mmCIF file of C-alpha atoms and ligand atoms in Angstrom:
data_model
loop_
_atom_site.group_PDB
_atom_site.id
_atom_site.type_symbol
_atom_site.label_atom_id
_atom_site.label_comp_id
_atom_site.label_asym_id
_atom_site.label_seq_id
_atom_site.Cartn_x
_atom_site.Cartn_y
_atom_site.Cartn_z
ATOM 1 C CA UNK A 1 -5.935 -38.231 39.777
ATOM 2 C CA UNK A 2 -4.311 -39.290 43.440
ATOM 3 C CA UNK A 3 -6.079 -38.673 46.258
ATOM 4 C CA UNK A 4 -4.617 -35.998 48.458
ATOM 5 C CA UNK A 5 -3.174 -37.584 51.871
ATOM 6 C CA UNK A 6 -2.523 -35.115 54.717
ATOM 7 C CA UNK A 7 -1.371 -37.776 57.799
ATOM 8 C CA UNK A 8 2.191 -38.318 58.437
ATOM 9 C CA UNK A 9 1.025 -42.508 58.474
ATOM 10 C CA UNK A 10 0.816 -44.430 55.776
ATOM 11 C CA UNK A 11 -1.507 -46.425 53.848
ATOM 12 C CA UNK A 12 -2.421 -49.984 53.196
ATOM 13 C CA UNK A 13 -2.358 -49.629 49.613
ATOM 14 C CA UNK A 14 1.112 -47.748 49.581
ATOM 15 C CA UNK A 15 2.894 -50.150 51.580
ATOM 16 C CA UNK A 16 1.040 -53.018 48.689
ATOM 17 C CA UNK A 17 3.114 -50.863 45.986
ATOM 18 C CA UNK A 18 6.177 -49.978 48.165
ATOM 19 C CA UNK A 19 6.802 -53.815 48.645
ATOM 20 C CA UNK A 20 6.263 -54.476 44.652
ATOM 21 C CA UNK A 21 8.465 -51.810 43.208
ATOM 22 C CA UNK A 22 11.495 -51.320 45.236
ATOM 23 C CA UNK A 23 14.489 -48.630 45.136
ATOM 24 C CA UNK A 24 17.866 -48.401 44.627
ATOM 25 C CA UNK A 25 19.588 -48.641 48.113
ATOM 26 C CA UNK A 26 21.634 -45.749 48.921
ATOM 27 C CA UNK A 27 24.771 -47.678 49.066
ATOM 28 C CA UNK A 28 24.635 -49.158 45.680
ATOM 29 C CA UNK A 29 25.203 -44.985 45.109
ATOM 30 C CA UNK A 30 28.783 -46.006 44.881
ATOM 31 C CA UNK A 31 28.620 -48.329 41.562
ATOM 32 C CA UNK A 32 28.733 -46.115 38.530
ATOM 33 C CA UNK A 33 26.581 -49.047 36.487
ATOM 34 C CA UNK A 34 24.211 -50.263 39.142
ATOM 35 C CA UNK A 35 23.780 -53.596 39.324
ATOM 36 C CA UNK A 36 20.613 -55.049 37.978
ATOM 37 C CA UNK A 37 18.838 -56.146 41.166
ATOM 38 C CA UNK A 38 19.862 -52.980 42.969
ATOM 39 C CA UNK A 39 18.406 -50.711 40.096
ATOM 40 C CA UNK A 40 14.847 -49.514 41.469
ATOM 41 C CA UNK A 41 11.660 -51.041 39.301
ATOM 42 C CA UNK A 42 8.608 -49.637 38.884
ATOM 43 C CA UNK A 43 5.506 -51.544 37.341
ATOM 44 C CA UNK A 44 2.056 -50.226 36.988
ATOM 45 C CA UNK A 45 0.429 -52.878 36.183
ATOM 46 C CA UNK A 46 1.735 -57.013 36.603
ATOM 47 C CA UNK A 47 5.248 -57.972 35.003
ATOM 48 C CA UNK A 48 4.317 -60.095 31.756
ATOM 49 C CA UNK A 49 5.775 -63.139 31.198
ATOM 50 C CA UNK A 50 6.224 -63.160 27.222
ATOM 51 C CA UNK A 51 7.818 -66.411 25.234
ATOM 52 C CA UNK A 52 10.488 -64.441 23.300
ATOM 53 C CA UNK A 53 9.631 -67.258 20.234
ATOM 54 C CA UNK A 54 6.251 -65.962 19.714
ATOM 55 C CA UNK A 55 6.901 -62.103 20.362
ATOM 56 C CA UNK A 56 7.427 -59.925 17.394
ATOM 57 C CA UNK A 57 7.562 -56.065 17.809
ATOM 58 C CA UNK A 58 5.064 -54.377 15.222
ATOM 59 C CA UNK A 59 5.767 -51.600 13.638
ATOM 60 C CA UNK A 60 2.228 -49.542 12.076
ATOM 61 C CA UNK A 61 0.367 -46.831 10.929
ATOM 62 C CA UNK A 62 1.684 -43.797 8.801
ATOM 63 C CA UNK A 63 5.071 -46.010 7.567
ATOM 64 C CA UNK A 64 5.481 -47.118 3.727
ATOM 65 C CA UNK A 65 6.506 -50.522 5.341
ATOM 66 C CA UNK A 66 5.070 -51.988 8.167
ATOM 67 C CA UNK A 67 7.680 -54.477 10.225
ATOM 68 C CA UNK A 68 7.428 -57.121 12.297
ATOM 69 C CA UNK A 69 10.832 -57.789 14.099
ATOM 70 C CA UNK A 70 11.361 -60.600 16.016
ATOM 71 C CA UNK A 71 14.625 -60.905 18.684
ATOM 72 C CA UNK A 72 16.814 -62.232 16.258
ATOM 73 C CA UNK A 73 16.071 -59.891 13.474
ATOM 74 C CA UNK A 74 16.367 -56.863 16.202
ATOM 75 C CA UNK A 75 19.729 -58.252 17.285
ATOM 76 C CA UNK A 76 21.247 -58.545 13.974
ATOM 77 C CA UNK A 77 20.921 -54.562 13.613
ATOM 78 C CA UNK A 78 23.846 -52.497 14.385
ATOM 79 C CA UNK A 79 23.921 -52.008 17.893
ATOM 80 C CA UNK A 80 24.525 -49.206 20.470
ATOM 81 C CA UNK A 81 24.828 -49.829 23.871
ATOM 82 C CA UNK A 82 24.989 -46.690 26.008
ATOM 83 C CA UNK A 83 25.228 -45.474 30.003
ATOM 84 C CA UNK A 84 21.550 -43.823 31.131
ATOM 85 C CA UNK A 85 20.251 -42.707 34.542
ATOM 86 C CA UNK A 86 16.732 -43.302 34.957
ATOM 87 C CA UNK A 87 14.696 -41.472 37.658
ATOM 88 C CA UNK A 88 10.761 -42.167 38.082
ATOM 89 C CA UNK A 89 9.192 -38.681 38.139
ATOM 90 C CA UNK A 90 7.423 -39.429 40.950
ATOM 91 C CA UNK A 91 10.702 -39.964 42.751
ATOM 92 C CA UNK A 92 10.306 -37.821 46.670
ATOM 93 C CA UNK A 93 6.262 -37.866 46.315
ATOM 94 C CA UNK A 94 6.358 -38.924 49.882
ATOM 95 C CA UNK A 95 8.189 -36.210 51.404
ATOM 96 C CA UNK A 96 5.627 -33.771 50.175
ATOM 97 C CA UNK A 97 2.848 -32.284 51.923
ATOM 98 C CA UNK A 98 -0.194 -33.182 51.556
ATOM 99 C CA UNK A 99 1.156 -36.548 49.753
ATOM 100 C CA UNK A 100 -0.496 -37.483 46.871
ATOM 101 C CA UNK A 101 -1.470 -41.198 46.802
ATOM 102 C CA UNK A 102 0.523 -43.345 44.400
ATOM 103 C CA UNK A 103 3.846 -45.351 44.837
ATOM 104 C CA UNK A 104 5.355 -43.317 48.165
ATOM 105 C CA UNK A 105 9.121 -42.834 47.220
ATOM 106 C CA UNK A 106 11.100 -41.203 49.286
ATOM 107 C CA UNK A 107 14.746 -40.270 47.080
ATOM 108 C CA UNK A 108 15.392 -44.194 46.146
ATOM 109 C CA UNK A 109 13.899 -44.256 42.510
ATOM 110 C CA UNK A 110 16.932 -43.910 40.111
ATOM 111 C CA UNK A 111 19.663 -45.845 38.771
ATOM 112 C CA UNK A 112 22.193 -45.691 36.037
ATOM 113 C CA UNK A 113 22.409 -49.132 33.407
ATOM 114 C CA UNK A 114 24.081 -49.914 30.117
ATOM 115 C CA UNK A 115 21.693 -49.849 27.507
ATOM 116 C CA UNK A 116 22.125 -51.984 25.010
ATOM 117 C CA UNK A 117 20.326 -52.164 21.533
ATOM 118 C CA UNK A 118 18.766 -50.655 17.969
ATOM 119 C CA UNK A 119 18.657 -46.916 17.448
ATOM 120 C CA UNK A 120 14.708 -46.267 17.226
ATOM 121 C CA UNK A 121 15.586 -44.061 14.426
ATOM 122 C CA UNK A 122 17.171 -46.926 12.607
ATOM 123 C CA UNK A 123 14.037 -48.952 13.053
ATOM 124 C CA UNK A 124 11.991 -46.293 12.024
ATOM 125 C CA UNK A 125 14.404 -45.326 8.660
ATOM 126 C CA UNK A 126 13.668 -49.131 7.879
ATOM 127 C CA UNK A 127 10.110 -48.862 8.117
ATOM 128 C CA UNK A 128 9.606 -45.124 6.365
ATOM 129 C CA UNK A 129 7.333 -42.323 8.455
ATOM 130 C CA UNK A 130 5.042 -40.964 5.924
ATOM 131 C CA UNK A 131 4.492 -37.231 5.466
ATOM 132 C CA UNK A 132 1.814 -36.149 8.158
ATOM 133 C CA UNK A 133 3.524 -38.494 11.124
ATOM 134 C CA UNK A 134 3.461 -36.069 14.099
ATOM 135 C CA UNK A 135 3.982 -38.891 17.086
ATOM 136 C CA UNK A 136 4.938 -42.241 17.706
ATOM 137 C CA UNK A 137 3.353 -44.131 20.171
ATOM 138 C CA UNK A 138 4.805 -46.860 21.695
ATOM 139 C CA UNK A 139 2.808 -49.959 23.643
ATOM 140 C CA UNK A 140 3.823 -52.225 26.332
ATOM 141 C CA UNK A 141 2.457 -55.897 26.730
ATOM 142 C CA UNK A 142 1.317 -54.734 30.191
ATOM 143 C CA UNK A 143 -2.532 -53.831 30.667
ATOM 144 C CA UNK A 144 -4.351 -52.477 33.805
ATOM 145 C CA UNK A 145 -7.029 -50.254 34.627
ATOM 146 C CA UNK A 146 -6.649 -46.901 35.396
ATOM 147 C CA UNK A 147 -9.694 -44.466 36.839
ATOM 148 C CA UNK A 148 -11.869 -47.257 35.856
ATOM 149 C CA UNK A 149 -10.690 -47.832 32.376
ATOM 150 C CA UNK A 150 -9.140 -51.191 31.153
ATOM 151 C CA UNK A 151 -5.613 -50.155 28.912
ATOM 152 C CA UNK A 152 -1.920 -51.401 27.766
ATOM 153 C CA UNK A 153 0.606 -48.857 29.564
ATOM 154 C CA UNK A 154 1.097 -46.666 26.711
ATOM 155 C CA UNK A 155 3.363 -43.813 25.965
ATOM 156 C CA UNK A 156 3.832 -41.272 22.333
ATOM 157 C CA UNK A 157 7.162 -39.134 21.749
ATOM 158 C CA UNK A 158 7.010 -36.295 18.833
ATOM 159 C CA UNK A 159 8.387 -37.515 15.658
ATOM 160 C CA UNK A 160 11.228 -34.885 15.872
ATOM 161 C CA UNK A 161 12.189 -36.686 19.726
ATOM 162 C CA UNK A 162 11.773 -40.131 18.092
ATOM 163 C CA UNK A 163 14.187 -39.498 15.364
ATOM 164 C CA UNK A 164 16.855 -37.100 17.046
ATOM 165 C CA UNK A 165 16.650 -37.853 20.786
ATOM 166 C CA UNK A 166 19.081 -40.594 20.717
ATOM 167 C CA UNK A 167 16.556 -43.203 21.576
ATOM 168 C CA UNK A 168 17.040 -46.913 21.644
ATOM 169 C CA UNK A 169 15.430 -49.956 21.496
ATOM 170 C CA UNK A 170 16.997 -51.773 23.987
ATOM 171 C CA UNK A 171 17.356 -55.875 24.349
ATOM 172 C CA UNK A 172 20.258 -55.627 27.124
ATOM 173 C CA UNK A 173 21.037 -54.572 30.074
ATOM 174 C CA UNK A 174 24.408 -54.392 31.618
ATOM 175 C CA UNK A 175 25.652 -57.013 29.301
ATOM 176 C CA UNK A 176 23.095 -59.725 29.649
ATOM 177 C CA UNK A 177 19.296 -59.618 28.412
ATOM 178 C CA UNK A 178 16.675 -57.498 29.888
ATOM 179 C CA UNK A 179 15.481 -59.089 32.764
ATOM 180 C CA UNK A 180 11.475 -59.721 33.302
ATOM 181 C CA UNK A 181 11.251 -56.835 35.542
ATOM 182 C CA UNK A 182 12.609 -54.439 33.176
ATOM 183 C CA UNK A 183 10.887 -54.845 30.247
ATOM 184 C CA UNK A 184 11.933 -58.347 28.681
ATOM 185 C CA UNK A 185 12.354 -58.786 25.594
ATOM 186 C CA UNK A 186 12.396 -55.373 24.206
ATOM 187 C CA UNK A 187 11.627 -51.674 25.644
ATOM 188 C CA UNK A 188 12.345 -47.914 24.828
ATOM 189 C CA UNK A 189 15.103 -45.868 26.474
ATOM 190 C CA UNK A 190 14.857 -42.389 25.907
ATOM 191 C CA UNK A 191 17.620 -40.253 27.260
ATOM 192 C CA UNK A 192 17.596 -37.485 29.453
ATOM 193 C CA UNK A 193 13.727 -37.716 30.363
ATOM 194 C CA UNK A 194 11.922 -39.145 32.871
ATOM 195 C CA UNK A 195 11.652 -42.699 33.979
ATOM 196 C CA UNK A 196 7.872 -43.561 32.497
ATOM 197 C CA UNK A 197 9.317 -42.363 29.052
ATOM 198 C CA UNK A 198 10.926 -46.024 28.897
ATOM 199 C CA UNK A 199 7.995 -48.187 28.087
ATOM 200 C CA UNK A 200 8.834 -51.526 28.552
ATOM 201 C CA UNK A 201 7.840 -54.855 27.118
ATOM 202 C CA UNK A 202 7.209 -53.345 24.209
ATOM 203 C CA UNK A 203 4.847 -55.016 21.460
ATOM 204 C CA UNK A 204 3.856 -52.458 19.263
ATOM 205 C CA UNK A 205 5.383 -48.990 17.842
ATOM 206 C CA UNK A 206 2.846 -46.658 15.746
ATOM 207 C CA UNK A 207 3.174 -43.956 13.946
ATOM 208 C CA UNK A 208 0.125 -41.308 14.168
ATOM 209 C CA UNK A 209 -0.642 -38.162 12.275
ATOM 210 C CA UNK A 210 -2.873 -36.862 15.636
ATOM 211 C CA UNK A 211 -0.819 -36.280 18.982
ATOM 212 C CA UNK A 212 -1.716 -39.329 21.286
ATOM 213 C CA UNK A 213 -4.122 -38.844 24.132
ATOM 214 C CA UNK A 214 -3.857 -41.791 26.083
ATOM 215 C CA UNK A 215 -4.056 -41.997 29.965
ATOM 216 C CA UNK A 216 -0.560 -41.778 30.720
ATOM 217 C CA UNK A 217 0.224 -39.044 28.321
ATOM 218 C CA UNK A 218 -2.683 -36.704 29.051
ATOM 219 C CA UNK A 219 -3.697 -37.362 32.243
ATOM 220 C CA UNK A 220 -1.011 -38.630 34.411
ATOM 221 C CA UNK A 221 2.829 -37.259 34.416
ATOM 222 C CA UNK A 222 1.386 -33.940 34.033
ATOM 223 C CA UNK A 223 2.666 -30.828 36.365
ATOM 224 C CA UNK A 224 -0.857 -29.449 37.423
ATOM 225 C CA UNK A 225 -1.938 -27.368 40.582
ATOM 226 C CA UNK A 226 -5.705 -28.635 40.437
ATOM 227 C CA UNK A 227 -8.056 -31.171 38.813
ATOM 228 C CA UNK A 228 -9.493 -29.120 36.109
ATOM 229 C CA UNK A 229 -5.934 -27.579 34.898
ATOM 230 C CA UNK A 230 -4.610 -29.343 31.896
ATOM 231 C CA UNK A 231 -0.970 -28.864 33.019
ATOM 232 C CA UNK A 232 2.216 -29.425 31.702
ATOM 233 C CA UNK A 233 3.718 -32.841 30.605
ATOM 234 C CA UNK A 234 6.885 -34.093 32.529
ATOM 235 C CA UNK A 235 9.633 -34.509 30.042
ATOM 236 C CA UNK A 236 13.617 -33.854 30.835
ATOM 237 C CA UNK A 237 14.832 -34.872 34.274
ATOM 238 C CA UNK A 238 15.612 -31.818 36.657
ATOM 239 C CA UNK A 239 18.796 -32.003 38.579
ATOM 240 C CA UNK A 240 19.329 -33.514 40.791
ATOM 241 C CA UNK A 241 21.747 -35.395 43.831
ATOM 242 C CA UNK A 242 22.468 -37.683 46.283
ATOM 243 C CA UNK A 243 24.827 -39.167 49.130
ATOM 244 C CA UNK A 244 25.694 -42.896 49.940
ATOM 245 C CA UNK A 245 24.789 -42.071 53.547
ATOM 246 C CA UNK A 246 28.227 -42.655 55.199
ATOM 247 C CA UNK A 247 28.820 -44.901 59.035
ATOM 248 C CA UNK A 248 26.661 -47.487 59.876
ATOM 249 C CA UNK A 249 23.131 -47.549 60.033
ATOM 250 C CA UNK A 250 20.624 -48.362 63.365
ATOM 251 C CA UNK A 251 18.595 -51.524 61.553
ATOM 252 C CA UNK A 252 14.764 -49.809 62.351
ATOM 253 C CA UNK A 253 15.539 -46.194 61.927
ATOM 254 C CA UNK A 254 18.287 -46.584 59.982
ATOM 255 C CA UNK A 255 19.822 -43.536 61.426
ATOM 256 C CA UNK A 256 23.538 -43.164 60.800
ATOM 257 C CA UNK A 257 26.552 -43.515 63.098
ATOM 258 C CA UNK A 258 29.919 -42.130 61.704
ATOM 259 C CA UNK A 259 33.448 -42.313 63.950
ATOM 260 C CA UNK A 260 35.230 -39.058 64.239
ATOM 261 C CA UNK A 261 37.846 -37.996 61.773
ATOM 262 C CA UNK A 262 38.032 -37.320 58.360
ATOM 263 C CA UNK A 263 36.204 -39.674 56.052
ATOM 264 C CA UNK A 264 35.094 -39.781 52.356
ATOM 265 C CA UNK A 265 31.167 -38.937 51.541
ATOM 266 C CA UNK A 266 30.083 -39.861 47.862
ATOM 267 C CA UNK A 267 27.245 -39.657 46.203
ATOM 268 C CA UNK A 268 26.170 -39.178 42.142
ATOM 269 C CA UNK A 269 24.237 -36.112 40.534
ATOM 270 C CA UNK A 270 22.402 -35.792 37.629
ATOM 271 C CA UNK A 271 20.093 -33.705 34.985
ATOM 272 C CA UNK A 272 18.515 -34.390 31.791
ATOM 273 C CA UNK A 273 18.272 -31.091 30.629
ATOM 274 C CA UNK A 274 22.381 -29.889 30.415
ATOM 275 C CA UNK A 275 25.211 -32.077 31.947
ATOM 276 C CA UNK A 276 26.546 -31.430 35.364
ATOM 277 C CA UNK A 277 28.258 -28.748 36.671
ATOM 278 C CA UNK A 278 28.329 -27.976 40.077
ATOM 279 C CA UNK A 279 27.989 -29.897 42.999
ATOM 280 C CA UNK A 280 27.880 -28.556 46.893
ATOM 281 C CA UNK A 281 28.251 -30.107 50.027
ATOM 282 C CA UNK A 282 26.698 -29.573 53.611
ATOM 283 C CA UNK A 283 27.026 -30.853 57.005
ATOM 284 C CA UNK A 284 24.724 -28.228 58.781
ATOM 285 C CA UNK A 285 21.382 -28.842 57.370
ATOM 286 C CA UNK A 286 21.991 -26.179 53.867
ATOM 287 C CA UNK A 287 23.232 -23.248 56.090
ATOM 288 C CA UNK A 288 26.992 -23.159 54.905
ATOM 289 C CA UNK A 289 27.833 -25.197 51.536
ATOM 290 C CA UNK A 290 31.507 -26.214 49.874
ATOM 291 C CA UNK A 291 32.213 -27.410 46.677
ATOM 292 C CA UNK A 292 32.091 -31.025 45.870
ATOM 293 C CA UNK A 293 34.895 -32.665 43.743
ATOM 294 C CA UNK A 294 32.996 -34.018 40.266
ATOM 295 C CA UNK A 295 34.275 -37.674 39.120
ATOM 296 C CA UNK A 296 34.995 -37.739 34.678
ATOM 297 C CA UNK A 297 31.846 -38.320 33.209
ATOM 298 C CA UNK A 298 30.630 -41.755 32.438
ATOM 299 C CA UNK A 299 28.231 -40.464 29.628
ATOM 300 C CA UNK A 300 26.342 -37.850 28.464
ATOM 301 C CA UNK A 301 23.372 -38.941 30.159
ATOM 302 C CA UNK A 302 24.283 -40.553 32.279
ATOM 303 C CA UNK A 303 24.983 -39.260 36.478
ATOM 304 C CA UNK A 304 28.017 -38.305 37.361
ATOM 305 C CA UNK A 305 29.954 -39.159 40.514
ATOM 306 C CA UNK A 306 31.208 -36.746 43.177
ATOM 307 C CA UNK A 307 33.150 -36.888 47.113
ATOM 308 C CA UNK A 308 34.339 -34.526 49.633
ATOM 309 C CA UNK A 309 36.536 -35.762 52.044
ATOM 310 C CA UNK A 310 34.654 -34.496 55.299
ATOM 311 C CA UNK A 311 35.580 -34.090 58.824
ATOM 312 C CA UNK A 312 33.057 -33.474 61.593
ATOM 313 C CA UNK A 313 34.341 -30.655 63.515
ATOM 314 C CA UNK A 314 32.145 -31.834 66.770
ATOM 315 C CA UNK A 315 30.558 -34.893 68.165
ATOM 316 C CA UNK A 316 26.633 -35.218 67.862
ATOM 317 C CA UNK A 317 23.773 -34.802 65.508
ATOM 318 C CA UNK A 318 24.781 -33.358 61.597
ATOM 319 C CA UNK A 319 22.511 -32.880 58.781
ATOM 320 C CA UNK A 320 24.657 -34.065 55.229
ATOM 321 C CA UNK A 321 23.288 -32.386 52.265
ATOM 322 C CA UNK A 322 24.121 -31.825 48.382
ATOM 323 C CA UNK A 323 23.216 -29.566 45.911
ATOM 324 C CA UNK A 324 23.458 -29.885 42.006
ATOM 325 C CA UNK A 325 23.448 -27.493 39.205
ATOM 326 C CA UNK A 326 23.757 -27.943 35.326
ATOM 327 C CA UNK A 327 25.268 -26.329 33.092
ATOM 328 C CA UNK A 328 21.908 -24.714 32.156
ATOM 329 C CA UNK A 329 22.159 -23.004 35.449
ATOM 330 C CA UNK A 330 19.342 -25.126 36.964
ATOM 331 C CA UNK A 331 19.838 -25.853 40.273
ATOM 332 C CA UNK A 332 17.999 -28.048 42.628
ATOM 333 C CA UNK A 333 16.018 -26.193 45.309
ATOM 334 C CA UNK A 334 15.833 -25.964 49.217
ATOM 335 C CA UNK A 335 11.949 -27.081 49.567
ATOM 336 C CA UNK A 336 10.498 -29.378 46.915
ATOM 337 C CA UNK A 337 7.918 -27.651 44.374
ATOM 338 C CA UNK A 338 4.282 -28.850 45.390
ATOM 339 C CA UNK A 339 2.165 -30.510 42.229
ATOM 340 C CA UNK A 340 -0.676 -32.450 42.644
ATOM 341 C CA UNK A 341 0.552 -35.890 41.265
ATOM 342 C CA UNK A 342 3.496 -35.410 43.336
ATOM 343 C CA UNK A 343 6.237 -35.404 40.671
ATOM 344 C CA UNK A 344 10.165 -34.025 39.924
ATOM 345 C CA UNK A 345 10.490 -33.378 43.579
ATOM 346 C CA UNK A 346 14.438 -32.506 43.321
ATOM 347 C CA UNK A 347 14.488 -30.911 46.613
ATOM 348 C CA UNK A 348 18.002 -30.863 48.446
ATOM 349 C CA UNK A 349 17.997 -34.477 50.540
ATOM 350 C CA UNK A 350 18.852 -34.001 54.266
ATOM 351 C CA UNK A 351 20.564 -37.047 55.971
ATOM 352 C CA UNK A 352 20.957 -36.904 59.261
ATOM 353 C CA UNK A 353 23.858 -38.789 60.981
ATOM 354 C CA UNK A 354 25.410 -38.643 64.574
ATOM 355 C CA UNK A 355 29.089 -38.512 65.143
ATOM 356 C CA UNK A 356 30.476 -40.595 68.229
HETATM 357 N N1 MTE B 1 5.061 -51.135 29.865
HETATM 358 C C1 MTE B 1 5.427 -50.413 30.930
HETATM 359 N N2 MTE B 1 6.494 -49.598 30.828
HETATM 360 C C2 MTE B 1 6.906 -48.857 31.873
HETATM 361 C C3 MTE B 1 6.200 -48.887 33.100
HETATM 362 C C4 MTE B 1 5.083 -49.762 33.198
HETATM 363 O O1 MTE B 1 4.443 -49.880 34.239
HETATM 364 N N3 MTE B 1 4.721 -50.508 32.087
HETATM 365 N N4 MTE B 1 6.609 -48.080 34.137
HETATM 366 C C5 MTE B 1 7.323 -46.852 33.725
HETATM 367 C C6 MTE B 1 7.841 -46.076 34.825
HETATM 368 S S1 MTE B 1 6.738 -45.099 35.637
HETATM 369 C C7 MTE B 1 9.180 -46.031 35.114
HETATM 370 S S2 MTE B 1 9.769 -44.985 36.290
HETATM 371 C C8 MTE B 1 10.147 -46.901 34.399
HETATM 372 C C9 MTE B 1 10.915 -47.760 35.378
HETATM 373 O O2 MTE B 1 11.833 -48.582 34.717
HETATM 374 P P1 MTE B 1 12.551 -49.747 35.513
HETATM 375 O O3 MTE B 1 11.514 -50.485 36.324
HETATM 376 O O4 MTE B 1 13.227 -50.582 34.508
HETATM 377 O O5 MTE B 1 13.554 -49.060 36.439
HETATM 378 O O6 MTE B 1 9.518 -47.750 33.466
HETATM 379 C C10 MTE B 1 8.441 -47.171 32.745
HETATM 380 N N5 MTE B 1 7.980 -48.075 31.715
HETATM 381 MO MO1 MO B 2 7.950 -43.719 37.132
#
């Protein structure tokens, strides 16, 4: 598990990851589909570079049939291509207290892309789960070591999440092919849950009759309070929103400068656990809130946009906020919810700007 940091610096080895897997910046907020090299990446381990000739995905274990699928063969399935906001669960780990050590995002780890490929159930019909599957386990290209241990990046779903979650197996993103960086030629998109859900590069897809207890299943993207608690897995995305910070920006601090005068602040909000409902607006730091308007839906999981058109009723400092809720009733919170691998921080995001 991550070391505990208390310091407000950071380290060598955080900067090394923050440099390799990079965010979505705020701005690009304002695109419903984000373009592909503004949605954020992140890679545990190297990006493979795989000769799409030679790749085949493998389908094994409890099936009647096992498959072998090439790109072609994938392609020639009927296809689905559908809208889906990812957000890495360890998304604002750095604003927490003492930080655990891992990739340090601050609120920039989510994006929205059109999905394009198989239905995993489809794939899965084709090959025939056995009586006695209970997971599926799906296996990226990628290998690393984690705490010592050589391993592919590796992630299971139950069979009941495989076959009715509306996964896909996707080969496209935003109308082209995957790129390298996002899992080339083939990975999983799983809506609604969190961003390590989506293994990429995928090579091989398994169905087990024992629940999988791989690394990154039953050790990491847990919710646990200490070292010896065996926690609860991360799964659906809590709500959660943000603003395209509005003015101009100092280049080092990157503190905001907005004219007087009434001006439009946007941002997007989203949940995987019930679509969105609600969304609140603040200049004063959370003390007062108004309601947000909410843009039409672009999916069903996918985030939805929202504005207020906002006028500063003073010059100086002013602390922009938003708040979400769901139709569940879950609603993001005022101070993020301490775990020790630092994940689903949905805390309300302050942004501070000055008016001039
Ligand atoms: N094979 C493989 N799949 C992976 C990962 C990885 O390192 N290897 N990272 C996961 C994590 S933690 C996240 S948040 C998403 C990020 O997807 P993206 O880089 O396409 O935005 O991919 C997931 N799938
Ligand atoms: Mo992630």
């Amino acid at each position: 598990m991550s070391p505990l940091h208390t310091g407000t610096d950071f380290t060598r080895e955080e900067l090394q990851l923050a440099a390799r897997n990079h965010g979505l910046p705020l701005e690009a907020l304002r695109y419903p589909i984000t373009p592909v090299g503004l949605h954020y990446i992140l890679v545990h381990y190297d990006i493979p570079r795989i000769d799409p000739a030679a790749w085949r995905l493998e389908v094994r274990g409890l099936v009647e049939k096992p498959l072998d699928l090439g790109l072609d063969a994938l392609r020639a399935l009927p296809g689905v291509t559908l809208p889906v906001t990812f957000e890495c669960a360890g998304n604002g780990r750095a604003r927490l207290a003492p930080r655990p050590l891992s990739q340090p995002w601050l609120s920039e780890a989510v994006g929205t892309a059109e999905w394009t490929g198989v239905s995993l159930r489809t794939v899965l019909e084709q090959a025939g789960c056995l009586a006695g599957a209970v997971e599926v386990v799906f296996t990226g290209c990628d290998r690393g070591i984690e705490n010592g241990t050589e391993q592919a990046f590796e992630r299971s779903l139950s069979i009941t999440d495989a076959m009715t979650g509306g996964a896909i197996l996707a080969h496209g993103m935003n109308g082209g092919p995957l790129p390298p960086q996002h899992g080339f030629p083939l990975r999983l998109v799983v809506p609604g849950w969190y961003g390590m859900t989506n293994v990429k590069w995928l090579r091989r897809i398994t169905v087990t009759a024992e629940p999988f207890g791989g690394y990154q299943q039953v050790w990491a993207y847990r919710i646990r309070q200490e070292e010896n608690d065996p926690g609860e897995p991360l799964t659906l995305m809590a709500p959660r929103s943000l603003l395209a910070p509005p003015g101009i920006p100092d280049f080092f601090t990157r503190l905001r400068m907005c004219p007087r005068g009434s001006q439009r602040v946007e941002g997007r909000a989203w949940s995987g656990r019930a679509p969105i409902e609600r969304v609140d607006f603040s200049d004063d730091g959370g003390s007062s809130w108004r309601p947000a308007e909410l843009e039409r839906p672009l999916g069903l999981h996918a985030w939805r946009g929202w504005w207020i058109d906002w006028e500063p009723r003073r010059s100086g400092a002013h602390v922009l906020a938003s708040r979400a809720r769901d139709a569940a009733g879950n609603e993001q919170p005022l101070s993020p919810p301490w775990n020790l691998g630092g994940y689903a921080n949905n805390a309300v995001e302050r942004v501070e700007v000055t008016v001039a």
